[in-house]
XYZ file of C-alpha atoms in Angstrom:
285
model
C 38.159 11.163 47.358
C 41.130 9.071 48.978
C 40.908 6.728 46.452
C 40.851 9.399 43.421
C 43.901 10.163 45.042
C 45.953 7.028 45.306
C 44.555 6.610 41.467
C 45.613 9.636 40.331
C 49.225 9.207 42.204
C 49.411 5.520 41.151
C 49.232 6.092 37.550
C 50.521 10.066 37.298
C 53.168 8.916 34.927
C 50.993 7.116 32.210
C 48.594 10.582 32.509
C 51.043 12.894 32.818
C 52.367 10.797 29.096
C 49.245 10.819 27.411
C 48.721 15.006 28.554
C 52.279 15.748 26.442
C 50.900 13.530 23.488
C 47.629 15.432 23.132
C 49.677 18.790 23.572
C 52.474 17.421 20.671
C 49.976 16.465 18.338
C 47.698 19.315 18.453
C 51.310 21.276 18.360
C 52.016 19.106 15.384
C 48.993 20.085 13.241
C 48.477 23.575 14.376
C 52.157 24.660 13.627
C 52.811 22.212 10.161
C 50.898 22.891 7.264
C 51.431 19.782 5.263
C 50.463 17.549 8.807
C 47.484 19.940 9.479
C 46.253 19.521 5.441
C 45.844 15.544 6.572
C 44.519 15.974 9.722
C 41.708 18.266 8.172
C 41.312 15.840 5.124
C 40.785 13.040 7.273
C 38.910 14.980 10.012
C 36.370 15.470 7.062
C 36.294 11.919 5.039
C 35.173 10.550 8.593
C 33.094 13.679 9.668
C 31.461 12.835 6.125
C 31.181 8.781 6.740
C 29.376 9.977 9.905
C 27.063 12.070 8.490
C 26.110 9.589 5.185
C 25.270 6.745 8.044
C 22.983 9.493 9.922
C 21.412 10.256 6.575
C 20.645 6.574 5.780
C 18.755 6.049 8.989
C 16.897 9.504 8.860
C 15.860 8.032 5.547
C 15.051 4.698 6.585
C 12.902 6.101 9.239
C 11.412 8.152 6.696
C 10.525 4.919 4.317
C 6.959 4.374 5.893
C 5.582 8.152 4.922
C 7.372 7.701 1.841
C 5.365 4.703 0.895
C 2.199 5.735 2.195
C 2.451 9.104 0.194
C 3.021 6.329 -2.902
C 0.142 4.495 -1.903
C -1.772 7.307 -2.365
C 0.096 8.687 -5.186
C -0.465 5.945 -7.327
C -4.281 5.426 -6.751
C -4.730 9.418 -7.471
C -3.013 8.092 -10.932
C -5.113 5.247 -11.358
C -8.361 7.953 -10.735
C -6.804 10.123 -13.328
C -6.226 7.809 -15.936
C -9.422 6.435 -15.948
C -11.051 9.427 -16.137
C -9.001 10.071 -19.174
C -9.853 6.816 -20.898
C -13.855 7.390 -19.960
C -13.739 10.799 -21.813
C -11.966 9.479 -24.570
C -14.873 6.667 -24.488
C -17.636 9.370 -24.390
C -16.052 11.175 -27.329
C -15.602 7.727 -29.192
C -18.717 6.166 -28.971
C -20.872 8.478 -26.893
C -21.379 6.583 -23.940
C -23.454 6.989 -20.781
C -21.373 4.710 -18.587
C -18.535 7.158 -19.050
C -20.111 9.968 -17.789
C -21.317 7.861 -14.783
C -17.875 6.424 -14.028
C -16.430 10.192 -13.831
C -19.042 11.201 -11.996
C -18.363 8.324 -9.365
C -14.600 9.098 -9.453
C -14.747 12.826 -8.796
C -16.698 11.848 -5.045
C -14.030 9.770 -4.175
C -11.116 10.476 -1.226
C -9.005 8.435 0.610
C -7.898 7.030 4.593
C -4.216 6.507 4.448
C -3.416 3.372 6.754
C -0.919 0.816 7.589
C -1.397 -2.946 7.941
C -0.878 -4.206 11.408
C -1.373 -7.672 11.081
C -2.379 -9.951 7.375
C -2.587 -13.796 7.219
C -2.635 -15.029 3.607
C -2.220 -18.669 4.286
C -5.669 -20.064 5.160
C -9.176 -20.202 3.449
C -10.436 -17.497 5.192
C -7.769 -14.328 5.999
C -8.291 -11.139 7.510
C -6.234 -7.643 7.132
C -5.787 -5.515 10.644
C -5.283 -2.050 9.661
C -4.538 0.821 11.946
C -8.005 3.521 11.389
C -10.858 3.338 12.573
C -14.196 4.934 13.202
C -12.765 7.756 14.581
C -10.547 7.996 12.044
C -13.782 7.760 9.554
C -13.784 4.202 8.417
C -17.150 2.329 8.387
C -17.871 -1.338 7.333
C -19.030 -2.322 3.709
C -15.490 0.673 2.300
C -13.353 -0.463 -0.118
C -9.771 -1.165 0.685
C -6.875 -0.674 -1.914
C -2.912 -0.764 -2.346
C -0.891 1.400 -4.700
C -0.925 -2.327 -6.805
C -4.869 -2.698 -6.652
C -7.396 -3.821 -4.863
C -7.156 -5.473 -0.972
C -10.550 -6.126 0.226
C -13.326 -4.470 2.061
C -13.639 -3.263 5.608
C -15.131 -5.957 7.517
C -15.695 -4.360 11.159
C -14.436 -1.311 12.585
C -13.200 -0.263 16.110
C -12.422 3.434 17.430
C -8.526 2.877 15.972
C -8.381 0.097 14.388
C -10.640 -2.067 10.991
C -10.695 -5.892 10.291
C -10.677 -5.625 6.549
C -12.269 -8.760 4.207
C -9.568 -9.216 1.903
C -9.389 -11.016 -1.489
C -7.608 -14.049 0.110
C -11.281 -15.201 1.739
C -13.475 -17.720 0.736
C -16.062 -14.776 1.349
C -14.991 -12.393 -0.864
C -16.948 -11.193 -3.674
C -16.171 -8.113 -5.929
C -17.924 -6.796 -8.806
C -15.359 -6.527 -11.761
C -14.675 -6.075 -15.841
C -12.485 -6.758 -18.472
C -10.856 -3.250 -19.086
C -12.384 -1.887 -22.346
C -14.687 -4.317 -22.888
C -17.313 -3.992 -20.179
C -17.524 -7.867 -19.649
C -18.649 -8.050 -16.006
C -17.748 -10.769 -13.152
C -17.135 -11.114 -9.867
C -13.866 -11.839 -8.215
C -13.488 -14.877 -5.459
C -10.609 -17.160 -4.194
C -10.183 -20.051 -4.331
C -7.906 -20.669 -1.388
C -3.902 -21.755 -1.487
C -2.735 -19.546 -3.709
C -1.743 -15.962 -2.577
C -1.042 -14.769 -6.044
C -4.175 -15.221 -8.326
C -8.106 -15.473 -7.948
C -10.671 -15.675 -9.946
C -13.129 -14.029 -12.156
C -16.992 -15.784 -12.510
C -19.864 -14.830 -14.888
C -18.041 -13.271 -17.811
C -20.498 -14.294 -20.301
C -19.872 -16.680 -22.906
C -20.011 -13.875 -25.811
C -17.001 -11.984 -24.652
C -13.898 -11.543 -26.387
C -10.709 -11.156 -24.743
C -7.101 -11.363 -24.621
C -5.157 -13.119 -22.202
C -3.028 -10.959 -20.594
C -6.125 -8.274 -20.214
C -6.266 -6.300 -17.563
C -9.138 -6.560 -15.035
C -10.659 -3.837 -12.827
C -13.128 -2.321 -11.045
C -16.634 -1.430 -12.373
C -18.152 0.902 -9.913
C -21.465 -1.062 -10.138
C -21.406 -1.237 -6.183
C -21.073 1.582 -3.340
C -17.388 -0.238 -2.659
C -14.881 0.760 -5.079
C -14.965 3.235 -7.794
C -14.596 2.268 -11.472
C -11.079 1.402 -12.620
C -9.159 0.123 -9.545
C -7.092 -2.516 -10.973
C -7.507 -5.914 -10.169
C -5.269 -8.131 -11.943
C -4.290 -9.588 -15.152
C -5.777 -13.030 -17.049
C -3.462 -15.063 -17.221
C -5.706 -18.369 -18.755
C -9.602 -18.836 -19.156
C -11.927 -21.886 -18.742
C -15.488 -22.619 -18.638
C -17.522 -22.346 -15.730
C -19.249 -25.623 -13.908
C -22.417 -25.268 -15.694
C -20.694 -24.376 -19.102
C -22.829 -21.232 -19.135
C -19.857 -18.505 -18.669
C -15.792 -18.625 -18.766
C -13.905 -18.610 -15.424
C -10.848 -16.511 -15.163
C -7.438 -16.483 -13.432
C -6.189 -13.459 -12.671
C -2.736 -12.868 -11.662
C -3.448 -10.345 -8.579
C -1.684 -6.847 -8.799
C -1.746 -6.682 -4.693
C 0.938 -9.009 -3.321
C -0.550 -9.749 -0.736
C 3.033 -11.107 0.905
C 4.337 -7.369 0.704
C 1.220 -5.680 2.022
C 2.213 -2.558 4.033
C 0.251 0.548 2.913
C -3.021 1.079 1.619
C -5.930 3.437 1.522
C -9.376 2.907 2.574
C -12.417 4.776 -0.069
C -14.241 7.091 0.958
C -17.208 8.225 -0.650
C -19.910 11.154 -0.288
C -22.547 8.774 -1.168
C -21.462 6.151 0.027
C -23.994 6.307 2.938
C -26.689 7.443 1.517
C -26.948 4.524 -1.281
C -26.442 2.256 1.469
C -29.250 3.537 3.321
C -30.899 3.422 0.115
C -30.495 0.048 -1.081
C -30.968 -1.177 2.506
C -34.486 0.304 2.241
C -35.374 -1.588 -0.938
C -34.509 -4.919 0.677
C -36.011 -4.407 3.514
C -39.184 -3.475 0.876
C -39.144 -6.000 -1.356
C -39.010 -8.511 1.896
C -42.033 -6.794 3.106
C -44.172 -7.483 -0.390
C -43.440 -11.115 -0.137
């Protein structure tokens, strides 16, 4: 308290200066209209600086539900519009895989999830996302971007999934020329992040470069008409039997932040399904 006091005492003259400024200003602006128009003008181009700033870090903070409502966004577009192109394929040429792809599309939901942790720079990657079992992820899903297609869930915990991406030597994933119901299966080669390839389009096909590729639904993993990539050149395979594809990869993998993991309604039971006839046929030889 003494020494409030010998502060207080020791500079009284600079506080006792800086009490008659406050008073003469706000005397100044209170009592002068044209003084008091600037103070409020300026008062309000700062008050309005301050509250722009505040609004572009509510909205940065905002960025990540943002994106993952994209993410999702943009595969409920991708469901939609292939829906629309099967129906217009049923009314066109009567086909049965049409019906069968919109019946596969209309089980379908999705996990919203973020990626914790992606390596893209050796022969055999892995994707850490942030669901889990508890959050209803199970092995063997499929694993998509609001580009295309990631991967497939590789292992799950209680909160967390190692997902099999398309950047692994491991990878395989049933796939078609859009349109033209060429099938193939998509693998990396390793190196580069931005295009894989596409195996065991037969030799009769006829394409375009620049074709898209996508999903084919022919597997319990991803629904028909995910997109994969585009071609971007074509050569034969080793044994000359089939062409070999590179496809330019809609996922950038370098950018991967949100994706969605597929759920399906029978997705367990045609596992359980298919694991019987294996185990079956194993039996009878």
């Amino acid at each position: 308290m003494q020494n409030l006091i010998v502060f207080l005492t020791k500079f009284s003259h600079w506080l006792l200066f800086i009490l008659l400024e406050v008073v003469s200003v706000v005397l100044l602006f209170k009592y002068n209209g044209y003084q008091g128009s600037v103070w409020i003008s300026s008062a309000n181009s700062v008050a309005g600086q301050v509250y722009e700033w505040q609004s572009d870090v509510e909205q940065h903070f905002k960025l990540k539900k943002v994106n993952s409502t994209l993410a999702s966004r943009n595969i409920a577009l991708e469901r939609e519009l292939y829906q629309m192109r099967s129906a217009l394929q049923e009314l066109t040429d009567s086909s049965t895989i049409a019906f069968m792809a919109d019946s596969a599309m209309q089980q379908v939901t999705t996990i919203d999830a973020k990626v914790v942790r992606a390596a893209i720079d050796g022969p055999n990657n892995l994707v850490t996302i942030n669901r889990g079992s508890e959050d209803g992820v199970k092995a063997d899903m499929g694993v998509v971007s609001g580009q295309g297609v990631v991967g497939v869930v590789y292992m799950t915990g209680a909160h967390y999934s190692v997902v099999l991406p398309v950047l692994n030597s491991r990878s395989r994933i049933s796939c078609a020329i859009r349109n033209k119901n060429y099938f193939g299966y998509l693998t990396w080669a390793g190196g580069d992040s931005r295009h894989a390839y596409v195996e065991g389009v037969p030799r009769h096909a006829r394409f375009e470069l620049n074709e898209m590729v996508e999903t084919n639904g022919f597997s319990t993993i991803f629904p028909p008409g995910i997109t994969v990539g585009r071609i971007v050149s074509k050569d034969n395979s080793r044994d000359g039997l089939s062409y070999r594809l590179k496809v330019e990869l809609a996922t950038d993998f370098s950018q991967l932040r949100d994706v969605c993991v597929i759920t399906d309604k029978g997705f367990e039971e045609r596992r359980l399904l298919e694991q019987a006839v294996g185990d079956s046929l194993k039996k009878v030889k």
